[in-house]
Coordinates of C-alpha atoms in Angstrom, one line a residue:
Chain V
M206 CA 87.0 65.6 168.6
K207 CA 89.4 66.2 171.3
K208 CA 91.9 67.2 168.7
L209 CA 90.0 70.4 168.3
I210 CA 91.7 71.5 171.5
L211 CA 94.6 72.4 169.1
I212 CA 92.6 75.4 167.9
P213 CA 92.6 77.6 171.0
F214 CA 92.5 80.9 169.2
I215 CA 88.9 80.4 168.0
V216 CA 87.7 82.0 171.1
A217 CA 89.1 85.3 169.8
I218 CA 86.4 85.5 167.1
F219 CA 84.2 87.1 169.6
T220 CA 85.0 90.5 171.0
I221 CA 83.4 89.7 174.3
Q222 CA 86.3 89.3 176.6
N223 CA 84.6 88.6 179.9
I224 CA 84.2 84.9 179.7
Q225 CA 84.2 83.9 183.3
A226 CA 84.9 80.2 183.0
K227 CA 86.5 78.0 180.5
A228 CA 84.2 76.5 177.9
L229 CA 84.7 73.2 176.2
P230 CA 86.5 74.1 172.9
E231 CA 84.1 72.0 170.8
Y232 CA 81.1 74.0 172.0
T233 CA 83.0 77.3 171.7
I234 CA 83.9 76.5 168.1
K235 CA 80.3 75.4 167.3
A236 CA 79.0 78.5 169.0
A237 CA 81.3 80.6 166.8
Y238 CA 80.1 78.6 163.7
L239 CA 76.5 79.2 164.7
Y240 CA 77.2 82.9 165.0
N241 CA 78.8 83.1 161.6
F242 CA 76.0 81.0 160.0
A243 CA 73.5 83.5 161.4
L244 CA 75.7 86.3 160.2
L245 CA 75.8 84.9 156.6
T246 CA 72.1 84.1 156.4
Q247 CA 69.3 86.6 155.6
W248 CA 65.9 86.1 157.1
S249 CA 62.9 87.6 155.4
S250 CA 61.7 90.7 157.1
S251 CA 58.3 89.3 158.0
N252 CA 59.8 86.6 160.1
E253 CA 62.3 88.9 161.7
N254 CA 59.7 91.4 162.7
Q255 CA 58.0 89.0 164.9
S256 CA 60.4 89.7 167.7
D257 CA 62.8 92.4 168.8
E258 CA 65.4 89.8 169.6
F259 CA 67.2 87.3 167.6
N260 CA 66.3 83.9 169.1
L261 CA 69.1 81.4 168.9
C262 CA 67.7 78.2 170.4
F263 CA 69.4 75.0 171.5
Y264 CA 67.1 72.0 171.3
K265 CA 67.7 69.7 174.2
E266 CA 71.2 70.9 174.2
D267 CA 73.2 73.1 176.5
F268 CA 76.4 74.7 175.3
G269 CA 76.9 76.0 178.8
I270 CA 79.4 78.9 179.1
A271 CA 80.1 78.7 175.4
S272 CA 76.6 79.9 174.6
D273 CA 77.2 82.9 177.0
T274 CA 79.6 84.3 174.5
L275 CA 76.7 84.8 172.1
K276 CA 74.5 86.5 174.5
N277 CA 73.8 90.2 174.0
K278 CA 75.7 90.2 170.8
I279 CA 74.0 92.0 167.9
M280 CA 72.7 89.9 165.0
H281 CA 71.0 91.7 162.1
E282 CA 70.4 94.7 164.3
K283 CA 68.8 92.6 167.1
K284 CA 70.2 91.5 170.3
I285 CA 70.8 87.7 170.4
K286 CA 68.8 85.8 172.9
V287 CA 70.1 82.3 173.7
S288 CA 67.4 79.8 174.8
N289 CA 67.4 76.2 175.6
I290 CA 64.1 74.7 174.3
N291 CA 62.4 71.3 174.5
S292 CA 59.4 71.5 172.3
I293 CA 58.5 72.1 168.7
E294 CA 56.2 75.0 169.7
E295 CA 59.1 76.8 171.3
A296 CA 61.3 76.0 168.3
Q297 CA 58.9 77.8 165.9
K298 CA 59.6 81.1 167.7
C299 CA 63.3 80.8 167.0
Q300 CA 65.3 82.2 164.1
M301 CA 67.9 79.5 164.4
V302 CA 67.7 76.1 166.1
F303 CA 70.7 73.9 166.9
I304 CA 69.8 70.2 167.3
R305 CA 72.1 68.0 169.2
K306 CA 73.9 65.1 167.8
E307 CA 71.9 62.5 169.6
E308 CA 69.0 61.5 167.6
N309 CA 65.6 60.3 168.5
I310 CA 62.0 60.6 167.2
Q311 CA 61.5 64.1 168.6
E312 CA 64.4 65.6 166.8
L313 CA 63.3 64.0 163.5
Q314 CA 59.8 65.3 164.0
L315 CA 61.2 68.8 164.9
V316 CA 63.2 68.9 161.7
Q317 CA 60.3 67.6 159.7
T318 CA 58.1 70.4 161.1
L319 CA 60.7 73.2 160.8
S320 CA 62.4 72.3 157.5
Q321 CA 60.1 74.4 155.4
S322 CA 59.6 77.3 157.9
Q323 CA 61.7 80.4 158.5
V324 CA 63.9 78.7 161.1
L325 CA 67.5 77.9 160.2
I326 CA 68.1 74.3 161.3
V327 CA 71.7 73.5 162.2
T328 CA 72.8 70.1 163.5
D329 CA 75.9 68.1 164.1
N330 CA 74.1 64.9 163.2
E331 CA 74.7 64.0 159.6
K332 CA 71.9 61.4 159.7
I333 CA 69.3 64.2 159.9
E334 CA 68.9 64.6 156.2
N335 CA 66.6 67.6 156.0
S336 CA 68.4 70.0 158.2
H337 CA 69.8 73.2 156.5
I338 CA 73.3 73.1 157.8
T339 CA 75.2 70.2 159.1
I340 CA 78.4 70.6 161.1
L341 CA 80.8 67.7 160.7
S342 CA 84.2 66.8 162.2
E343 CA 86.9 66.2 159.7
N344 CA 90.4 65.4 161.0
T345 CA 91.1 68.1 163.5
K346 CA 88.7 70.6 162.0
L347 CA 85.1 71.3 161.9
V348 CA 83.5 71.6 158.4
F349 CA 79.9 72.0 157.3
N350 CA 77.5 71.0 154.6
V351 CA 74.8 73.3 153.3
N352 CA 71.5 71.7 152.2
L353 CA 70.2 74.0 149.5
K354 CA 67.5 71.4 148.6
Y355 CA 65.6 72.3 151.8
L356 CA 66.7 75.9 152.0
K357 CA 64.9 76.5 148.7
H358 CA 61.6 75.8 150.5
T359 CA 62.2 78.5 153.0
N360 CA 62.6 82.3 152.7
L361 CA 66.1 82.1 154.0
A362 CA 68.9 83.5 151.9
V363 CA 72.3 82.0 152.5
S364 CA 75.4 84.1 151.5
S365 CA 77.6 82.9 148.7
H366 CA 80.5 83.3 151.2
L367 CA 78.9 80.5 153.3
L368 CA 78.4 78.3 150.2
K369 CA 82.0 78.9 149.2
L370 CA 83.2 77.7 152.5
A371 CA 80.9 74.7 152.7
K372 CA 82.4 71.3 152.4
K373 CA 79.5 70.0 150.5
I374 CA 76.4 71.7 149.0
I375 CA 73.4 69.4 148.7
Q376 CA 71.0 70.3 145.9
Chain S
M41 CA 129.0 135.9 131.1
N42 CA 131.6 138.2 129.5
L43 CA 133.5 135.2 128.2
F44 CA 130.3 133.8 126.8
S45 CA 129.4 137.1 125.2
K46 CA 132.9 137.3 123.6
W47 CA 132.7 133.7 122.4
F48 CA 129.2 134.1 121.2
G49 CA 129.9 137.5 119.6
N50 CA 132.7 136.0 117.4
K51 CA 130.5 133.2 116.0
P52 CA 129.1 133.6 112.5
I53 CA 125.4 134.8 112.4
E54 CA 124.2 131.3 111.2
Q55 CA 125.7 129.6 114.2
K56 CA 124.4 132.4 116.5
L57 CA 120.9 131.8 115.2
I58 CA 121.2 128.0 115.6
L59 CA 122.7 128.3 119.0
S60 CA 120.1 130.8 120.2
N61 CA 117.3 128.6 118.9
L62 CA 118.7 125.6 120.7
I63 CA 119.4 127.5 123.9
V64 CA 115.7 128.7 123.9
I65 CA 114.5 125.1 123.2
I66 CA 116.6 123.8 126.1
L67 CA 115.6 126.6 128.5
V68 CA 112.0 126.0 127.8
S69 CA 112.1 122.2 127.7
I70 CA 114.0 121.7 131.0
P71 CA 111.4 123.3 133.4
V72 CA 108.5 121.8 131.3
N73 CA 110.0 118.4 131.7
I74 CA 110.8 118.8 135.3
I75 CA 107.2 119.8 136.0
M76 CA 105.9 116.9 133.8
L77 CA 108.3 114.5 135.6
T78 CA 107.2 115.7 139.0
Y79 CA 103.6 115.4 138.0
E80 CA 104.1 111.9 136.6
Y81 CA 106.0 110.9 139.8
F82 CA 103.1 111.8 142.0
A83 CA 100.5 110.6 139.5
L84 CA 102.1 107.2 139.1
R85 CA 102.7 106.9 142.9
S86 CA 99.2 107.8 143.9
H87 CA 97.8 105.5 141.1
L88 CA 99.8 102.6 142.4
I89 CA 98.9 103.3 146.0
E90 CA 95.3 103.5 145.0
E91 CA 95.6 100.1 143.2
I92 CA 97.2 98.6 146.2
R93 CA 94.4 100.0 148.5
I94 CA 91.8 98.5 146.1
Q95 CA 93.6 95.2 146.1
S96 CA 93.8 95.1 149.9
S97 CA 90.0 95.9 150.0
I98 CA 89.4 93.0 147.7
V99 CA 91.6 90.7 149.8
A100 CA 89.8 91.8 153.0
E101 CA 86.4 91.3 151.4
S102 CA 87.1 88.0 149.7
T103 CA 88.7 86.4 152.8
A104 CA 86.3 87.7 155.4
A105 CA 84.2 84.5 155.5
A106 CA 87.3 82.3 155.5
V107 CA 88.8 84.4 158.3
A108 CA 85.5 84.2 160.3
F109 CA 85.4 80.5 160.0
H110 CA 89.2 80.2 160.5
D111 CA 89.3 78.3 157.2
E112 CA 93.0 78.2 156.3
S113 CA 92.6 76.3 153.1
A114 CA 89.8 78.6 151.9
A115 CA 91.9 81.6 152.9
S116 CA 94.9 80.2 151.1
E117 CA 92.8 79.4 148.0
T118 CA 91.5 83.0 148.0
L119 CA 94.9 84.5 148.5
S120 CA 96.4 82.5 145.7
I121 CA 94.2 84.5 143.3
F122 CA 96.7 87.2 143.8
R123 CA 99.7 85.1 142.6
D124 CA 100.0 87.2 139.5
S125 CA 99.8 90.6 141.2
P126 CA 102.7 92.6 139.9
Y127 CA 103.5 94.2 143.2
L128 CA 102.4 91.9 146.0
L129 CA 105.3 90.5 148.0
E130 CA 103.5 89.0 151.0
V131 CA 100.1 88.9 152.6
H132 CA 99.1 87.9 156.1
L133 CA 95.6 87.2 157.5
V134 CA 95.8 88.0 161.2
L135 CA 93.1 87.0 163.7
P136 CA 91.9 89.4 166.4
D137 CA 94.2 87.6 168.9
N138 CA 97.2 88.6 166.8
T139 CA 97.8 85.0 165.5
I140 CA 98.4 84.4 161.8
L141 CA 95.6 82.4 160.1
Q142 CA 97.4 82.3 156.8
S143 CA 100.3 83.9 155.0
Y144 CA 100.9 83.9 151.3
F145 CA 104.0 84.7 149.3
P146 CA 103.5 85.0 145.5
T147 CA 107.2 84.8 144.8
K148 CA 109.5 84.0 147.7
K149 CA 109.1 83.7 151.4
T150 CA 110.4 87.0 152.7
F151 CA 108.6 87.9 156.0
I152 CA 109.2 91.6 155.7
V153 CA 106.5 92.1 158.3
K154 CA 107.8 91.6 161.8
E155 CA 104.8 92.5 163.9
F156 CA 101.4 90.9 163.4
K157 CA 98.8 92.8 165.2
A158 CA 95.2 92.9 164.2
S159 CA 93.6 96.3 164.2
T160 CA 90.3 98.0 163.4
S161 CA 92.1 100.9 161.8
I162 CA 93.7 101.2 158.4
E163 CA 97.5 101.7 158.6
E164 CA 99.9 102.4 155.8
S165 CA 103.7 102.6 156.0
F166 CA 106.3 103.2 153.3
T167 CA 110.0 102.3 152.8
F168 CA 111.9 103.3 149.7
S169 CA 110.9 100.0 147.9
T170 CA 107.8 98.8 149.7
M171 CA 104.4 99.9 150.9
T172 CA 102.8 98.0 153.8
I173 CA 99.1 98.3 154.3
K174 CA 97.1 96.9 157.2
K175 CA 93.3 96.7 156.7
P176 CA 90.6 95.4 159.1
I177 CA 88.5 92.5 157.8
Y178 CA 84.8 92.8 158.5
L179 CA 82.1 90.2 158.0
R180 CA 78.7 91.9 158.0
Q181 CA 80.1 94.8 160.1
Q182 CA 81.7 92.3 162.5
F183 CA 85.5 92.7 162.9
V184 CA 87.0 89.3 162.3
G185 CA 90.7 90.1 161.7
S186 CA 93.2 92.1 159.7
V187 CA 95.0 91.7 156.4
I188 CA 98.6 92.9 156.2
M189 CA 99.9 93.3 152.7
V190 CA 103.5 94.2 151.7
N191 CA 103.7 95.5 148.2
S192 CA 106.8 96.3 146.1
L193 CA 107.1 99.8 144.7
Y194 CA 109.5 98.3 142.0
I195 CA 106.7 98.6 139.4
F196 CA 106.4 102.3 140.3
Y197 CA 110.1 102.9 139.8
S198 CA 110.1 100.8 136.7
R199 CA 107.2 102.8 135.2
L200 CA 109.0 106.0 136.2
I201 CA 112.2 105.0 134.6
W202 CA 110.4 104.0 131.4
Y203 CA 108.7 107.3 131.4
I204 CA 112.0 109.1 131.9
L205 CA 113.6 107.1 129.1
I206 CA 110.7 107.7 126.7
V207 CA 110.7 111.4 127.6
M208 CA 114.5 111.6 127.0
L209 CA 114.1 109.7 123.7
V210 CA 111.4 112.0 122.5
L211 CA 113.4 115.0 123.7
G212 CA 116.5 113.7 121.9
I213 CA 114.6 113.1 118.6
G214 CA 112.9 116.5 119.1
F215 CA 116.3 118.1 119.7
I216 CA 117.7 116.6 116.5
F217 CA 114.7 117.8 114.5
A218 CA 115.0 121.2 116.2
R219 CA 118.7 121.3 115.3
L220 CA 118.0 120.4 111.6
L221 CA 115.1 122.9 111.5
A222 CA 117.2 125.6 113.1
T223 CA 120.0 125.0 110.7
R224 CA 117.7 125.2 107.7
I225 CA 116.0 128.3 108.9
S226 CA 119.3 130.0 109.8
K227 CA 120.7 129.1 106.4
M228 CA 117.5 130.6 104.8
I229 CA 117.9 133.8 106.9
V230 CA 121.6 134.1 106.4
K231 CA 121.8 133.1 102.7
P232 CA 121.1 136.6 101.3
L233 CA 123.6 138.1 103.7
S234 CA 126.3 135.5 102.8
E235 CA 125.7 136.2 99.1
L236 CA 126.0 139.9 99.8
T237 CA 129.2 139.3 101.8
D238 CA 130.7 137.2 99.1
L239 CA 129.8 139.8 96.5
T240 CA 131.4 142.6 98.5
Q241 CA 134.5 140.6 99.0
K242 CA 134.6 139.8 95.2
I243 CA 134.2 143.5 94.4
M244 CA 136.9 144.4 96.9
R245 CA 139.2 141.8 95.3
E246 CA 138.5 142.6 91.7
K247 CA 137.7 146.3 92.3
D248 CA 135.0 146.0 89.7
Y249 CA 132.0 148.0 90.7
S250 CA 130.1 147.2 87.6
T251 CA 129.5 143.7 88.8
S252 CA 125.8 142.9 88.4
I253 CA 124.1 141.5 91.5
T254 CA 120.9 139.6 91.9
I255 CA 118.6 141.7 94.0
N256 CA 117.0 139.9 97.0
N257 CA 113.7 141.6 96.6
T258 CA 112.1 140.5 99.9
A259 CA 110.3 143.0 102.2
D260 CA 112.7 142.4 105.1
E261 CA 115.9 144.1 106.2
F262 CA 117.9 141.9 103.8
G263 CA 115.8 143.0 100.8
S264 CA 116.3 146.7 101.9
L265 CA 120.0 146.1 102.4
S266 CA 120.3 144.4 99.0
R267 CA 118.4 147.3 97.3
S268 CA 120.6 149.9 99.1
F269 CA 123.7 148.0 98.1
T270 CA 122.7 147.8 94.5
E271 CA 122.0 151.5 94.5
M272 CA 125.3 152.2 96.2
M273 CA 127.1 150.0 93.6
S274 CA 125.4 151.8 90.8
Q275 CA 126.4 155.2 92.2
I276 CA 130.0 154.0 92.8
H277 CA 130.1 152.6 89.2
S278 CA 128.7 155.8 87.8
R279 CA 131.2 157.9 89.8
D280 CA 134.0 155.6 88.6
L281 CA 132.9 156.0 85.0
N282 CA 132.8 159.7 85.6
L283 CA 136.3 159.7 87.1
K284 CA 137.5 157.5 84.4
H285 CA 136.1 159.8 81.8
L286 CA 137.8 162.7 83.5
A287 CA 141.0 160.8 83.7
Y288 CA 141.0 159.4 80.2
Y289 CA 139.0 161.9 78.1
D290 CA 139.7 165.4 77.1
R291 CA 137.3 167.8 78.7
V292 CA 137.1 170.2 75.6
T293 CA 136.8 167.7 72.8
S294 CA 135.5 164.6 74.7
I295 CA 138.0 162.4 72.8
P296 CA 140.6 160.3 74.7
N297 CA 143.4 162.3 76.2
R298 CA 147.2 161.8 76.5
H299 CA 146.8 159.5 79.5
F300 CA 144.5 157.2 77.5
F301 CA 146.9 157.5 74.5
E302 CA 149.9 156.2 76.5
E303 CA 147.9 153.1 77.6
R304 CA 146.3 152.5 74.3
I305 CA 149.6 152.8 72.3
S306 CA 151.2 150.1 74.5
Q307 CA 148.2 147.8 73.8
S308 CA 148.5 148.5 70.1
V309 CA 152.2 147.7 70.0
D310 CA 151.7 144.5 72.0
N311 CA 148.8 143.5 69.7
A312 CA 151.0 144.2 66.6
K313 CA 153.8 142.1 68.1
K314 CA 151.4 139.3 68.9
H315 CA 149.7 139.2 65.5
K316 CA 152.7 140.3 63.5
I317 CA 150.9 143.3 61.9
N318 CA 151.7 147.0 61.5
C319 CA 150.6 149.7 63.8
Y320 CA 150.6 153.2 62.5
L321 CA 150.9 156.3 64.6
L322 CA 150.0 159.7 63.1
M323 CA 151.0 162.8 65.2
I324 CA 149.0 165.9 64.2
D325 CA 150.0 169.4 65.1
L326 CA 147.6 172.2 64.2
D327 CA 149.2 175.1 62.3
D328 CA 148.3 178.7 63.4
F329 CA 146.2 177.5 66.3
K330 CA 148.0 179.9 68.6
I331 CA 147.0 182.8 66.5
V332 CA 143.3 181.8 66.6
N333 CA 143.6 181.5 70.4
D334 CA 145.3 184.8 70.8
T335 CA 143.1 186.8 68.5
L336 CA 139.7 185.2 68.9
G337 CA 140.1 183.9 72.4
H338 CA 140.2 180.5 74.2
H339 CA 136.5 180.0 73.7
I340 CA 136.8 180.0 69.9
G341 CA 140.0 178.0 70.3
D342 CA 138.1 175.4 72.2
L343 CA 135.3 175.4 69.6
L344 CA 137.9 174.9 66.9
L345 CA 139.4 171.9 68.7
K346 CA 136.0 170.4 69.0
N347 CA 135.5 171.0 65.3
V348 CA 138.8 169.3 64.4
S349 CA 138.1 166.3 66.6
K350 CA 134.7 166.0 64.9
K351 CA 136.3 166.1 61.4
L352 CA 138.8 163.5 62.4
S353 CA 136.1 161.2 63.7
T354 CA 134.2 161.5 60.5
I355 CA 137.3 160.7 58.3
L356 CA 138.6 157.8 60.3
R357 CA 137.3 154.2 60.6
K358 CA 135.5 153.0 63.6
D359 CA 138.4 150.9 64.8
D360 CA 140.9 153.8 64.5
S361 CA 141.7 155.8 67.7
I362 CA 141.9 159.6 68.0
F363 CA 143.5 161.3 71.0
R364 CA 144.2 164.9 72.0
I365 CA 147.6 164.7 73.5
G366 CA 148.4 168.4 73.9
G367 CA 147.1 171.9 73.3
D368 CA 146.9 171.7 69.6
E369 CA 148.3 168.2 69.1
F370 CA 146.3 165.1 68.2
A371 CA 147.4 161.5 67.7
I372 CA 145.9 158.8 65.7
L373 CA 146.5 155.0 66.0
I374 CA 145.7 152.9 63.0
E375 CA 145.8 149.2 63.0
N376 CA 144.9 146.5 60.4
I377 CA 145.8 148.6 57.4
E378 CA 147.5 147.2 54.3
D379 CA 150.3 149.6 53.6
N380 CA 151.8 153.1 53.8
K381 CA 149.8 154.2 50.8
C382 CA 146.5 154.0 52.6
V383 CA 147.9 155.8 55.6
K384 CA 149.2 158.6 53.4
Q385 CA 145.7 158.8 51.8
I386 CA 144.2 159.2 55.3
A387 CA 146.8 161.8 56.2
Q388 CA 146.0 163.8 53.1
K389 CA 142.2 163.5 53.9
I390 CA 142.9 164.9 57.4
I391 CA 144.9 167.8 56.0
N392 CA 142.2 168.6 53.6
A393 CA 139.5 168.5 56.2
I394 CA 141.3 170.5 58.8
S395 CA 142.5 173.1 56.4
T396 CA 139.0 173.8 55.2
P397 CA 137.9 177.1 56.8
V398 CA 135.1 176.9 59.3
E399 CA 132.7 179.4 60.8
L400 CA 132.7 179.6 64.5
E401 CA 130.3 182.0 66.1
G402 CA 130.5 184.4 63.2
H403 CA 134.2 184.1 62.7
Q404 CA 135.9 182.6 59.7
V405 CA 138.6 180.4 61.1
K406 CA 141.2 178.6 59.2
V407 CA 144.0 176.4 60.5
G408 CA 146.3 173.8 58.9
A409 CA 147.7 170.5 60.0
S410 CA 151.2 169.0 60.0
I411 CA 151.3 165.2 60.3
G412 CA 154.2 162.9 61.2
I413 CA 153.7 159.2 60.4
S414 CA 155.6 156.3 61.9
S415 CA 154.9 152.6 62.3
F416 CA 155.7 149.6 64.4
P417 CA 157.7 147.5 63.7
T418 CA 158.8 149.0 60.4
Y419 CA 160.3 152.2 61.8
S420 CA 160.4 151.5 65.5
H421 CA 160.9 148.7 67.9
D422 CA 158.8 149.8 70.9
V423 CA 156.3 152.4 72.1
I424 CA 158.9 155.1 72.9
T425 CA 160.6 154.8 69.5
L426 CA 157.3 154.7 67.8
M427 CA 156.3 158.0 69.5
S428 CA 159.6 159.7 69.0
T429 CA 159.8 158.7 65.3
A430 CA 156.3 160.0 64.7
D431 CA 157.2 163.1 66.5
S432 CA 160.3 163.6 64.4
A433 CA 158.3 163.0 61.3
M434 CA 155.8 165.6 62.4
Y435 CA 158.6 168.2 62.8
V436 CA 159.9 167.3 59.4
A437 CA 156.4 167.9 58.0
K438 CA 156.2 171.2 59.9
G439 CA 159.5 172.2 58.3
K440 CA 158.1 171.6 54.9
G441 CA 155.5 174.3 55.5
K442 CA 151.8 174.2 56.5
N443 CA 149.4 171.4 55.6
S444 CA 151.8 168.6 54.8
F445 CA 152.6 165.2 56.1
S446 CA 155.9 163.3 56.4
V447 CA 156.5 159.5 56.9
Y448 CA 159.4 158.7 59.1
H449 CA 162.4 157.1 57.5
K450 CA 165.8 156.3 58.8

């Protein structure tokens, strides 16, 4: 994963120039990926209308400064609100949840509960089978799989651009 | 201009018509083709530029996600779609930090672009042979980078050259057809004039105004000229006939005169030589004609001469020729007759006819005739001797007394 340091320019994806401190490149890249996943996913209006903000949640995970790059950016005409959450109830209020790589019973339960809701589940743990998008490390690059099998049960519409770039599409 | 006018003025009408037609065609076609070429230049150029703009939009749109995810292989894969683009030289995907995500060269690696700077504005620049277009890449309204494309304008020049070649070919073919058509039309226009020119030259050469001409009966100026020319020819011919009649015929008796006699006797002698036959000449002198003229006047004298010529015409054959060669002198040329005997019989008939009194305007008029006869080649060897021997014979006859004839003998 440390080889990802070789991709320093990723930071430039974001127009926010006022990053105060250096973020770990892996988190920065993942934050950029999360932003793009959100950009290329369409939520049904009923779900989006629930809040004036776009809730991007990190379940038991803290991206630190990297997550700050996402704050106050506009996503689907709403301001992004980055939250660190610890419970399934909190997760249900999010549009997008990132679940950390480490796995235990809570994460699995969370995924089980949210997999058919309007929450886009992104993880970097390939063992969590019923997440919607899985970020993987391949050589020096990050790639991702899209799980259409579970996305079908939601009202989430993933752009063909995203499917085209996916390493693997699970159906 | 004067030189041209002089040169042009000396050309035949047919060539003038052809040249004027071709000059008009050239003068019209040059500005038309310049306008068409200018229009085609701008139309082709704007069409190609529009194509390039559309292609750059397609590149920006199709690579947006790959650029957003910095996916080089996906970007490369997308760009390779444009490998068959006829004008794409190189394309670069530039990230917002001005680093190159991916470059693609459909043919050879050229790197015409020297500066790689992402921008949210569309920039276009031209050289003689290339067009460079920089276009921002947006993913869902989010600026993710720029695409810089360098395109060759070779295809534009190639299309333009083909257009010029085709136009020139069409012009060339059109010019040949125009030349053929102009020649044909000119010939058609000039033909009656040429015919008339040839005819006038022939008439001038042969001095024969009786030549019949085919009237060009069209309603145009040539038809009018042809009709006027025919009328003029007819008048000249009529005048000539009149002059000839005045020159060759006696005004009083309307029979051939001395002038005609001199020409005719030469022909008769030649004819006799050629066919080895005899030609007889009878010279007639009226007796007492002077008395009639002096006592009854010239009017009666003229009437008497007319009467005599009428009597002679009645007596002689159709092929025999009668001439009035002096005041009261007549000459007769007889050809194709067997012998002297027949001639003597004719002479006697003439004497009898002329000596018969005639009433002219209430006056009994009586004259006689003395006839001298000679022949070629029996008594003469040419025209002069024929005439002189006949004349001598006539004086011999006169010496004999009135109303007698004498045949010349050596």
